[in-house]
Amino acid sequence: MRYRIYGKTGWNVSEIGFGAWGLGGDWGPVDDDHSIQTLLSAWDRGINFVDTAQMYGKGHSEEVIGQALKQWRGDHIYIATKVQPVEWPHPGDGNPTLEGRYPRKYVREQCEASISRLGIEAIDVYQLHGWFPRGVEQTEWHTILDELKQEGKIRSIGISIRDYRPEDGIAIAQTGMVETQQVVYNIFEQRPSDRLFPVCGENGVAVLARVPFDEGALVGTWTKDTYNSWASYDFRRQYFKGERYNRTLEKVEQINNTVKRLTGDRYSGLAEVALRFCLSNPYVSCVIPGIKSLKQLESNMQASDGEPLPDELLQELKAFNWPRNYHNPDAKVDPE
């Protein structure tokens, strides 16, 4: 496992982290004992960064991580978690207010509850689960997070940029108010590298690249029947509803053909290519693929060897930039 400096914190963080949403059960059935063993195996192999949230399984993801931490006897594991707003704006609202979404008492209560579930003294990275740009002026959220930082309950302040809106992180990166930003970055969503990443780099803000597999599509193993195999409560059934699923499969096949044409059998599969795509960008501090099993862990570990994708492939992959905010129920299959 290779490590990167985590922004101005100076931490040495594994360039591949452990995305723990799936451990909460929101993506289908989970076995907690298996999840704990997967976490311990990941840490034993050098992964030292875990990203979770209070809303993942209504706190269950944090609880499982906490159980694993009780058994861990190795070096420090960096834990990032998130507090969700008391009310989410409509996905179609492009400029929602942040006022009242993270009130002081609520944030403190949620932070302390996360600390309790995780069984730790302090959260390394505490993030707003939904960032709204008006928070640059509406700063109640930062006042309480700074208080928690001064009290030693959190070690750094972060934001998770809402949906597919990389431009929302530019202004806050320039203020010095946060140490880390989490943003969607993958072969289909390449826009963060245009403006957001350079600004973060200039201001010492660490970059967490999330959704490297586009909610699973870029693993490259889906078939026409995969959609019907998902449980009724699986997040992806709504996200890829209607023609979204078939259109995504078409795009993934095109990417696979491009990779094969340029690199043959050099890579184990599209999942490895998707992770290497993220890690090929030097501004990325850590990429956090979702991991639920030892098999997924083994697959993800292959990408951490310091070898970026070939320049020719990176250039051709630019043609697959396809940002579409499917979190918005009204989003078009192919946005203009």
mmCIF file of C-alpha atoms in Angstrom:
data_model
loop_
_atom_site.group_PDB
_atom_site.id
_atom_site.type_symbol
_atom_site.label_atom_id
_atom_site.label_comp_id
_atom_site.label_asym_id
_atom_site.label_seq_id
_atom_site.Cartn_x
_atom_site.Cartn_y
_atom_site.Cartn_z
ATOM 1 C CA MET A 1 0.000 0.000 0.000
ATOM 2 C CA ARG A 2 1.265 3.459 -0.916
ATOM 3 C CA TYR A 3 0.574 6.587 1.131
ATOM 4 C CA ARG A 4 -0.038 10.250 0.377
ATOM 5 C CA ILE A 5 0.173 13.373 2.515
ATOM 6 C CA TYR A 6 -3.331 14.333 3.605
ATOM 7 C CA GLY A 7 -3.335 18.029 2.840
ATOM 8 C CA LYS A 8 -2.128 20.425 5.511
ATOM 9 C CA THR A 9 -2.770 17.874 8.280
ATOM 10 C CA GLY A 10 0.517 16.207 7.330
ATOM 11 C CA TRP A 11 -0.960 12.733 7.931
ATOM 12 C CA ASN A 12 0.326 9.798 5.876
ATOM 13 C CA VAL A 13 -2.896 8.270 4.611
ATOM 14 C CA SER A 14 -3.251 5.170 2.453
ATOM 15 C CA GLU A 15 -4.084 6.251 -1.080
ATOM 16 C CA ILE A 16 -6.891 3.675 -1.099
ATOM 17 C CA GLY A 17 -9.292 3.985 1.795
ATOM 18 C CA PHE A 18 -12.209 1.899 2.984
ATOM 19 C CA GLY A 19 -15.635 3.212 1.993
ATOM 20 C CA ALA A 20 -17.934 1.820 4.667
ATOM 21 C CA TRP A 21 -21.431 2.779 3.491
ATOM 22 C CA GLY A 22 -22.158 -0.827 2.526
ATOM 23 C CA LEU A 23 -21.413 -2.078 6.051
ATOM 24 C CA GLY A 24 -24.567 -0.355 7.240
ATOM 25 C CA GLY A 25 -26.833 -2.567 5.129
ATOM 26 C CA ASP A 26 -28.225 0.077 2.783
ATOM 27 C CA TRP A 27 -26.879 -1.794 -0.257
ATOM 28 C CA GLY A 28 -28.199 -5.224 0.615
ATOM 29 C CA PRO A 29 -27.762 -7.791 3.402
ATOM 30 C CA VAL A 30 -24.551 -7.751 5.439
ATOM 31 C CA ASP A 31 -22.986 -10.057 7.977
ATOM 32 C CA ASP A 32 -21.391 -8.023 10.763
ATOM 33 C CA ASP A 33 -18.785 -10.655 11.647
ATOM 34 C CA HIS A 34 -17.714 -10.787 8.009
ATOM 35 C CA SER A 35 -17.601 -6.983 7.860
ATOM 36 C CA ILE A 36 -15.363 -6.864 10.936
ATOM 37 C CA GLN A 37 -12.973 -9.419 9.454
ATOM 38 C CA THR A 38 -12.869 -7.472 6.193
ATOM 39 C CA LEU A 39 -11.983 -4.277 8.068
ATOM 40 C CA LEU A 40 -9.268 -6.004 10.087
ATOM 41 C CA SER A 41 -7.819 -7.557 6.945
ATOM 42 C CA ALA A 42 -7.809 -4.170 5.205
ATOM 43 C CA TRP A 43 -5.966 -2.560 8.110
ATOM 44 C CA ASP A 44 -3.520 -5.445 8.311
ATOM 45 C CA ARG A 45 -2.722 -4.898 4.613
ATOM 46 C CA GLY A 46 -1.999 -1.213 5.102
ATOM 47 C CA ILE A 47 -5.280 0.598 4.540
ATOM 48 C CA ASN A 48 -5.431 3.153 7.347
ATOM 49 C CA PHE A 49 -8.377 5.372 6.357
ATOM 50 C CA VAL A 50 -12.085 4.580 6.750
ATOM 51 C CA ASP A 51 -14.951 6.789 5.618
ATOM 52 C CA THR A 52 -18.409 6.365 7.117
ATOM 53 C CA ALA A 53 -21.383 8.494 8.253
ATOM 54 C CA GLN A 54 -24.084 8.660 10.887
ATOM 55 C CA MET A 55 -26.741 7.931 8.239
ATOM 56 C CA TYR A 56 -25.126 4.748 6.887
ATOM 57 C CA GLY A 57 -27.465 2.119 8.242
ATOM 58 C CA LYS A 58 -28.673 4.677 10.798
ATOM 59 C CA GLY A 59 -25.359 4.450 12.616
ATOM 60 C CA HIS A 60 -24.793 0.726 12.082
ATOM 61 C CA SER A 61 -21.750 1.245 9.870
ATOM 62 C CA GLU A 62 -20.111 3.239 12.664
ATOM 63 C CA GLU A 63 -21.012 0.534 15.186
ATOM 64 C CA VAL A 64 -19.386 -2.196 13.088
ATOM 65 C CA ILE A 65 -16.233 -0.104 12.643
ATOM 66 C CA GLY A 66 -16.188 0.445 16.400
ATOM 67 C CA GLN A 67 -16.340 -3.300 17.026
ATOM 68 C CA ALA A 68 -13.430 -3.838 14.651
ATOM 69 C CA LEU A 69 -11.385 -1.090 16.300
ATOM 70 C CA LYS A 70 -11.768 -2.860 19.656
ATOM 71 C CA GLN A 71 -9.961 -5.854 18.153
ATOM 72 C CA TRP A 72 -7.278 -3.880 16.302
ATOM 73 C CA ARG A 73 -3.808 -3.802 17.844
ATOM 74 C CA GLY A 74 -1.904 -2.060 15.071
ATOM 75 C CA ASP A 75 -1.133 1.537 14.121
ATOM 76 C CA HIS A 76 -3.632 4.377 14.143
ATOM 77 C CA ILE A 77 -6.606 4.102 11.785
ATOM 78 C CA TYR A 78 -7.901 7.435 10.520
ATOM 79 C CA ILE A 79 -11.672 7.617 10.862
ATOM 80 C CA ALA A 80 -13.762 10.030 8.816
ATOM 81 C CA THR A 81 -17.467 10.312 9.462
ATOM 82 C CA LYS A 82 -20.232 12.782 8.660
ATOM 83 C CA VAL A 83 -23.151 14.621 10.175
ATOM 84 C CA GLN A 84 -26.210 14.960 7.951
ATOM 85 C CA PRO A 85 -28.302 18.150 7.956
ATOM 86 C CA VAL A 86 -31.535 18.204 9.933
ATOM 87 C CA GLU A 87 -33.286 18.679 6.591
ATOM 88 C CA TRP A 88 -31.949 17.949 3.131
ATOM 89 C CA PRO A 89 -32.815 20.378 0.344
ATOM 90 C CA HIS A 90 -34.516 19.112 -2.796
ATOM 91 C CA PRO A 91 -31.884 17.661 -5.160
ATOM 92 C CA GLY A 92 -32.989 20.142 -7.794
ATOM 93 C CA ASP A 93 -32.322 23.173 -5.564
ATOM 94 C CA GLY A 94 -29.077 24.604 -6.883
ATOM 95 C CA ASN A 95 -28.432 27.158 -4.131
ATOM 96 C CA PRO A 96 -30.077 26.106 -0.860
ATOM 97 C CA THR A 97 -29.554 27.947 2.382
ATOM 98 C CA LEU A 98 -27.287 26.387 4.973
ATOM 99 C CA GLU A 99 -28.874 28.405 7.758
ATOM 100 C CA GLY A 100 -30.456 26.126 10.350
ATOM 101 C CA ARG A 101 -29.347 22.886 8.729
ATOM 102 C CA TYR A 102 -26.531 22.234 11.231
ATOM 103 C CA PRO A 103 -27.645 23.837 14.518
ATOM 104 C CA ARG A 104 -25.159 23.890 17.373
ATOM 105 C CA LYS A 105 -26.927 21.515 19.795
ATOM 106 C CA TYR A 106 -27.763 19.013 17.060
ATOM 107 C CA VAL A 107 -24.208 18.843 15.669
ATOM 108 C CA ARG A 108 -22.736 18.390 19.135
ATOM 109 C CA GLU A 109 -25.186 15.584 19.941
ATOM 110 C CA GLN A 110 -24.528 13.818 16.645
ATOM 111 C CA CYS A 111 -20.768 14.137 17.011
ATOM 112 C CA GLU A 112 -20.823 12.654 20.496
ATOM 113 C CA ALA A 113 -23.129 9.853 19.332
ATOM 114 C CA SER A 114 -20.724 8.997 16.502
ATOM 115 C CA ILE A 115 -17.784 8.986 18.925
ATOM 116 C CA SER A 116 -19.720 6.599 21.173
ATOM 117 C CA ARG A 117 -20.656 4.227 18.339
ATOM 118 C CA LEU A 118 -17.088 4.219 17.037
ATOM 119 C CA GLY A 119 -15.623 3.787 20.518
ATOM 120 C CA ILE A 120 -12.893 6.379 19.945
ATOM 121 C CA GLU A 121 -11.733 9.494 21.759
ATOM 122 C CA ALA A 122 -11.788 11.766 18.715
ATOM 123 C CA ILE A 123 -12.934 11.699 15.087
ATOM 124 C CA ASP A 124 -10.062 12.379 12.709
ATOM 125 C CA VAL A 125 -12.186 13.945 9.953
ATOM 126 C CA TYR A 126 -15.664 15.250 10.785
ATOM 127 C CA GLN A 127 -17.554 16.273 7.669
ATOM 128 C CA LEU A 128 -20.792 18.012 6.824
ATOM 129 C CA HIS A 129 -22.579 15.321 4.838
ATOM 130 C CA GLY A 130 -24.205 17.929 2.646
ATOM 131 C CA TRP A 131 -22.297 21.076 1.761
ATOM 132 C CA PHE A 132 -24.145 24.122 0.441
ATOM 133 C CA PRO A 133 -22.034 27.048 -0.846
ATOM 134 C CA ARG A 134 -23.925 29.684 1.116
ATOM 135 C CA GLY A 135 -22.162 28.258 4.144
ATOM 136 C CA VAL A 136 -19.210 30.487 3.302
ATOM 137 C CA GLU A 137 -21.282 33.348 4.780
ATOM 138 C CA GLN A 138 -23.705 31.371 6.975
ATOM 139 C CA THR A 139 -21.085 30.050 9.392
ATOM 140 C CA GLU A 140 -22.918 28.599 12.404
ATOM 141 C CA TRP A 141 -21.745 25.162 11.212
ATOM 142 C CA HIS A 142 -18.100 26.199 11.395
ATOM 143 C CA THR A 143 -18.434 27.779 14.831
ATOM 144 C CA ILE A 144 -19.631 24.530 16.396
ATOM 145 C CA LEU A 145 -17.154 22.351 14.486
ATOM 146 C CA ASP A 146 -14.308 24.625 15.573
ATOM 147 C CA GLU A 147 -15.509 24.321 19.171
ATOM 148 C CA LEU A 148 -15.484 20.525 18.892
ATOM 149 C CA LYS A 149 -12.000 20.711 17.424
ATOM 150 C CA GLN A 150 -10.741 22.883 20.274
ATOM 151 C CA GLU A 151 -12.257 20.406 22.742
ATOM 152 C CA GLY A 152 -10.361 17.531 21.129
ATOM 153 C CA LYS A 153 -13.458 15.694 19.925
ATOM 154 C CA ILE A 154 -12.546 16.108 16.258
ATOM 155 C CA ARG A 155 -9.132 16.594 14.676
ATOM 156 C CA SER A 156 -10.043 18.184 11.363
ATOM 157 C CA ILE A 157 -13.037 19.778 9.660
ATOM 158 C CA GLY A 158 -14.299 18.588 6.307
ATOM 159 C CA ILE A 159 -17.168 18.853 3.876
ATOM 160 C CA SER A 160 -18.751 16.353 1.524
ATOM 161 C CA ILE A 161 -19.843 18.113 -1.649
ATOM 162 C CA ARG A 162 -23.458 17.372 -2.491
ATOM 163 C CA ASP A 163 -24.143 15.114 -5.455
ATOM 164 C CA TYR A 164 -22.398 16.099 -8.699
ATOM 165 C CA ARG A 165 -21.532 19.734 -7.964
ATOM 166 C CA PRO A 166 -17.721 20.111 -7.847
ATOM 167 C CA GLU A 167 -17.991 23.875 -8.338
ATOM 168 C CA ASP A 168 -19.636 24.092 -4.896
ATOM 169 C CA GLY A 169 -16.287 23.426 -3.225
ATOM 170 C CA ILE A 170 -14.195 26.129 -4.854
ATOM 171 C CA ALA A 171 -15.036 29.126 -2.663
ATOM 172 C CA ILE A 172 -14.832 27.240 0.639
ATOM 173 C CA ALA A 173 -11.422 25.801 -0.331
ATOM 174 C CA GLN A 174 -10.071 29.334 -0.583
ATOM 175 C CA THR A 175 -11.204 30.352 2.919
ATOM 176 C CA GLY A 176 -9.014 28.054 5.008
ATOM 177 C CA MET A 177 -12.099 26.918 6.960
ATOM 178 C CA VAL A 178 -11.778 23.225 6.093
ATOM 179 C CA GLU A 179 -8.913 20.753 5.881
ATOM 180 C CA THR A 180 -10.602 18.258 3.584
ATOM 181 C CA GLN A 181 -13.196 17.983 0.833
ATOM 182 C CA GLN A 182 -14.954 14.872 -0.387
ATOM 183 C CA VAL A 183 -16.223 14.894 -3.975
ATOM 184 C CA VAL A 184 -17.489 12.490 -6.633
ATOM 185 C CA TYR A 185 -14.633 11.782 -9.047
ATOM 186 C CA ASN A 186 -14.553 8.973 -11.581
ATOM 187 C CA ILE A 187 -14.351 8.252 -15.312
ATOM 188 C CA PHE A 188 -17.900 9.568 -15.784
ATOM 189 C CA GLU A 189 -17.412 12.617 -13.526
ATOM 190 C CA GLN A 190 -14.083 14.216 -14.382
ATOM 191 C CA ARG A 191 -14.969 17.875 -13.780
ATOM 192 C CA PRO A 192 -13.356 18.187 -10.313
ATOM 193 C CA SER A 193 -9.931 18.028 -11.959
ATOM 194 C CA ASP A 194 -10.648 21.144 -14.024
ATOM 195 C CA ARG A 195 -11.023 23.768 -11.288
ATOM 196 C CA LEU A 196 -11.688 22.290 -7.849
ATOM 197 C CA PHE A 197 -8.569 20.134 -7.481
ATOM 198 C CA PRO A 198 -6.071 22.895 -8.328
ATOM 199 C CA VAL A 199 -7.738 25.248 -5.835
ATOM 200 C CA CYS A 200 -7.634 22.570 -3.137
ATOM 201 C CA GLY A 201 -3.975 21.944 -3.898
ATOM 202 C CA GLU A 202 -3.108 25.632 -3.677
ATOM 203 C CA ASN A 203 -4.774 25.878 -0.263
ATOM 204 C CA GLY A 204 -3.588 22.625 1.309
ATOM 205 C CA VAL A 205 -7.038 21.035 1.296
ATOM 206 C CA ALA A 206 -6.988 17.233 1.139
ATOM 207 C CA VAL A 207 -9.163 15.625 -1.540
ATOM 208 C CA LEU A 208 -11.219 12.496 -0.879
ATOM 209 C CA ALA A 209 -12.370 10.988 -4.184
ATOM 210 C CA ARG A 210 -15.629 9.144 -3.653
ATOM 211 C CA VAL A 211 -17.815 6.970 -5.909
ATOM 212 C CA PRO A 212 -14.846 5.809 -8.045
ATOM 213 C CA PHE A 213 -17.037 3.015 -9.422
ATOM 214 C CA ASP A 214 -20.084 5.195 -10.208
ATOM 215 C CA GLU A 215 -22.238 3.377 -7.635
ATOM 216 C CA GLY A 216 -20.920 0.047 -8.980
ATOM 217 C CA ALA A 217 -21.276 0.539 -12.733
ATOM 218 C CA LEU A 218 -17.539 0.997 -13.332
ATOM 219 C CA VAL A 219 -16.669 -2.308 -11.709
ATOM 220 C CA GLY A 220 -17.613 -3.651 -15.134
ATOM 221 C CA THR A 221 -19.387 -6.833 -14.032
ATOM 222 C CA TRP A 222 -23.023 -5.848 -14.501
ATOM 223 C CA THR A 223 -25.221 -7.595 -17.033
ATOM 224 C CA LYS A 224 -28.683 -6.825 -18.381
ATOM 225 C CA ASP A 225 -30.135 -8.854 -15.490
ATOM 226 C CA THR A 226 -28.147 -7.336 -12.607
ATOM 227 C CA TYR A 227 -30.683 -4.604 -11.889
ATOM 228 C CA ASN A 228 -33.424 -7.144 -11.099
ATOM 229 C CA SER A 229 -31.158 -8.942 -8.611
ATOM 230 C CA TRP A 230 -30.979 -5.965 -6.259
ATOM 231 C CA ALA A 231 -33.131 -5.904 -3.138
ATOM 232 C CA SER A 232 -36.134 -3.591 -3.182
ATOM 233 C CA TYR A 233 -34.485 -1.273 -0.652
ATOM 234 C CA ASP A 234 -31.144 -1.190 -2.485
ATOM 235 C CA PHE A 235 -30.137 2.417 -3.186
ATOM 236 C CA ARG A 236 -29.223 1.554 -6.782
ATOM 237 C CA ARG A 237 -32.753 0.526 -7.800
ATOM 238 C CA GLN A 238 -33.813 4.148 -7.603
ATOM 239 C CA TYR A 239 -30.545 5.646 -8.785
ATOM 240 C CA PHE A 240 -30.453 3.614 -12.020
ATOM 241 C CA LYS A 241 -34.187 3.446 -12.638
ATOM 242 C CA GLY A 242 -35.764 3.317 -16.083
ATOM 243 C CA GLU A 243 -33.446 3.869 -19.035
ATOM 244 C CA ARG A 244 -30.622 5.021 -16.785
ATOM 245 C CA TYR A 245 -29.451 1.447 -16.255
ATOM 246 C CA ASN A 246 -29.315 0.409 -19.925
ATOM 247 C CA ARG A 247 -27.658 3.682 -20.948
ATOM 248 C CA THR A 248 -25.008 3.197 -18.274
ATOM 249 C CA LEU A 249 -24.335 -0.347 -19.489
ATOM 250 C CA GLU A 250 -23.787 0.988 -23.018
ATOM 251 C CA LYS A 251 -21.255 3.543 -21.793
ATOM 252 C CA VAL A 252 -19.417 0.975 -19.662
ATOM 253 C CA GLU A 253 -19.100 -1.371 -22.640
ATOM 254 C CA GLN A 254 -17.571 1.456 -24.681
ATOM 255 C CA ILE A 255 -15.048 2.158 -21.916
ATOM 256 C CA ASN A 256 -14.160 -1.535 -21.679
ATOM 257 C CA ASN A 257 -13.561 -1.679 -25.417
ATOM 258 C CA THR A 258 -11.302 1.380 -25.244
ATOM 259 C CA VAL A 259 -9.261 -0.080 -22.389
ATOM 260 C CA LYS A 260 -8.866 -3.422 -24.143
ATOM 261 C CA ARG A 261 -7.834 -1.762 -27.411
ATOM 262 C CA LEU A 262 -5.117 0.310 -25.762
ATOM 263 C CA THR A 263 -3.879 -1.962 -22.969
ATOM 264 C CA GLY A 264 -4.991 -5.503 -23.828
ATOM 265 C CA ASP A 265 -4.973 -7.702 -20.714
ATOM 266 C CA ARG A 266 -2.684 -5.449 -18.697
ATOM 267 C CA TYR A 267 -5.339 -4.840 -16.022
ATOM 268 C CA SER A 268 -7.457 -7.327 -14.100
ATOM 269 C CA GLY A 269 -10.674 -5.559 -15.010
ATOM 270 C CA LEU A 270 -12.466 -2.257 -15.226
ATOM 271 C CA ALA A 271 -12.536 -1.846 -11.437
ATOM 272 C CA GLU A 272 -8.747 -1.643 -11.370
ATOM 273 C CA VAL A 273 -8.771 0.860 -14.226
ATOM 274 C CA ALA A 274 -11.392 2.986 -12.446
ATOM 275 C CA LEU A 275 -9.262 3.189 -9.292
ATOM 276 C CA ARG A 276 -6.081 3.875 -11.229
ATOM 277 C CA PHE A 277 -7.913 6.663 -13.042
ATOM 278 C CA CYS A 278 -8.525 8.413 -9.707
ATOM 279 C CA LEU A 279 -5.015 7.765 -8.406
ATOM 280 C CA SER A 280 -3.461 9.054 -11.629
ATOM 281 C CA ASN A 281 -4.450 12.536 -10.473
ATOM 282 C CA PRO A 282 -1.810 13.839 -8.018
ATOM 283 C CA TYR A 283 -4.347 16.098 -6.285
ATOM 284 C CA VAL A 284 -6.269 13.073 -4.971
ATOM 285 C CA SER A 285 -5.219 12.394 -1.380
ATOM 286 C CA CYS A 286 -7.241 9.194 -0.996
ATOM 287 C CA VAL A 287 -9.844 7.324 -3.029
ATOM 288 C CA ILE A 288 -12.580 5.583 -1.037
ATOM 289 C CA PRO A 289 -14.189 2.682 -2.904
ATOM 290 C CA GLY A 290 -16.979 0.874 -1.134
ATOM 291 C CA ILE A 291 -15.772 -2.428 0.311
ATOM 292 C CA LYS A 292 -18.002 -5.182 1.674
ATOM 293 C CA SER A 293 -15.959 -8.344 1.177
ATOM 294 C CA LEU A 294 -12.451 -9.767 1.146
ATOM 295 C CA LYS A 295 -12.783 -10.304 -2.605
ATOM 296 C CA GLN A 296 -13.479 -6.604 -3.158
ATOM 297 C CA LEU A 297 -10.595 -5.718 -0.856
ATOM 298 C CA GLU A 298 -8.177 -7.904 -2.834
ATOM 299 C CA SER A 299 -9.343 -6.346 -6.102
ATOM 300 C CA ASN A 300 -8.968 -2.777 -4.853
ATOM 301 C CA MET A 301 -5.502 -3.340 -3.416
ATOM 302 C CA GLN A 302 -4.121 -4.093 -6.894
ATOM 303 C CA ALA A 303 -4.328 -0.440 -7.904
ATOM 304 C CA SER A 304 -1.883 0.814 -5.268
ATOM 305 C CA ASP A 305 1.509 0.310 -6.862
ATOM 306 C CA GLY A 306 2.373 3.840 -7.956
ATOM 307 C CA GLU A 307 1.691 3.189 -11.646
ATOM 308 C CA PRO A 308 -0.725 5.712 -13.201
ATOM 309 C CA LEU A 309 -2.732 4.848 -16.285
ATOM 310 C CA PRO A 310 -0.862 5.376 -19.582
ATOM 311 C CA ASP A 311 -1.168 8.914 -20.945
ATOM 312 C CA GLU A 312 -2.802 7.656 -24.137
ATOM 313 C CA LEU A 313 -5.543 5.909 -22.174
ATOM 314 C CA LEU A 314 -6.093 8.911 -19.897
ATOM 315 C CA GLN A 315 -6.500 11.107 -22.967
ATOM 316 C CA GLU A 316 -9.066 8.799 -24.555
ATOM 317 C CA LEU A 317 -10.982 8.417 -21.299
ATOM 318 C CA LYS A 318 -11.673 12.155 -21.357
ATOM 319 C CA ALA A 319 -14.315 11.435 -24.000
ATOM 320 C CA PHE A 320 -16.321 9.515 -21.406
ATOM 321 C CA ASN A 321 -16.876 12.485 -19.101
ATOM 322 C CA TRP A 322 -20.638 12.109 -18.555
ATOM 323 C CA PRO A 323 -21.789 14.019 -15.467
ATOM 324 C CA ARG A 324 -25.435 13.388 -14.706
ATOM 325 C CA ASN A 325 -26.947 13.953 -11.298
ATOM 326 C CA TYR A 326 -29.157 10.899 -10.896
ATOM 327 C CA HIS A 327 -29.701 11.865 -7.260
ATOM 328 C CA ASN A 328 -32.181 14.322 -8.756
ATOM 329 C CA PRO A 329 -35.320 12.319 -9.613
ATOM 330 C CA ASP A 330 -35.910 14.622 -12.578
ATOM 331 C CA ALA A 331 -32.412 14.297 -14.043
ATOM 332 C CA LYS A 332 -32.214 13.375 -17.736
ATOM 333 C CA VAL A 333 -30.608 10.143 -18.874
ATOM 334 C CA ASP A 334 -28.299 12.104 -21.192
ATOM 335 C CA PRO A 335 -28.000 15.713 -19.953
ATOM 336 C CA GLU A 336 -27.173 18.300 -22.533
#
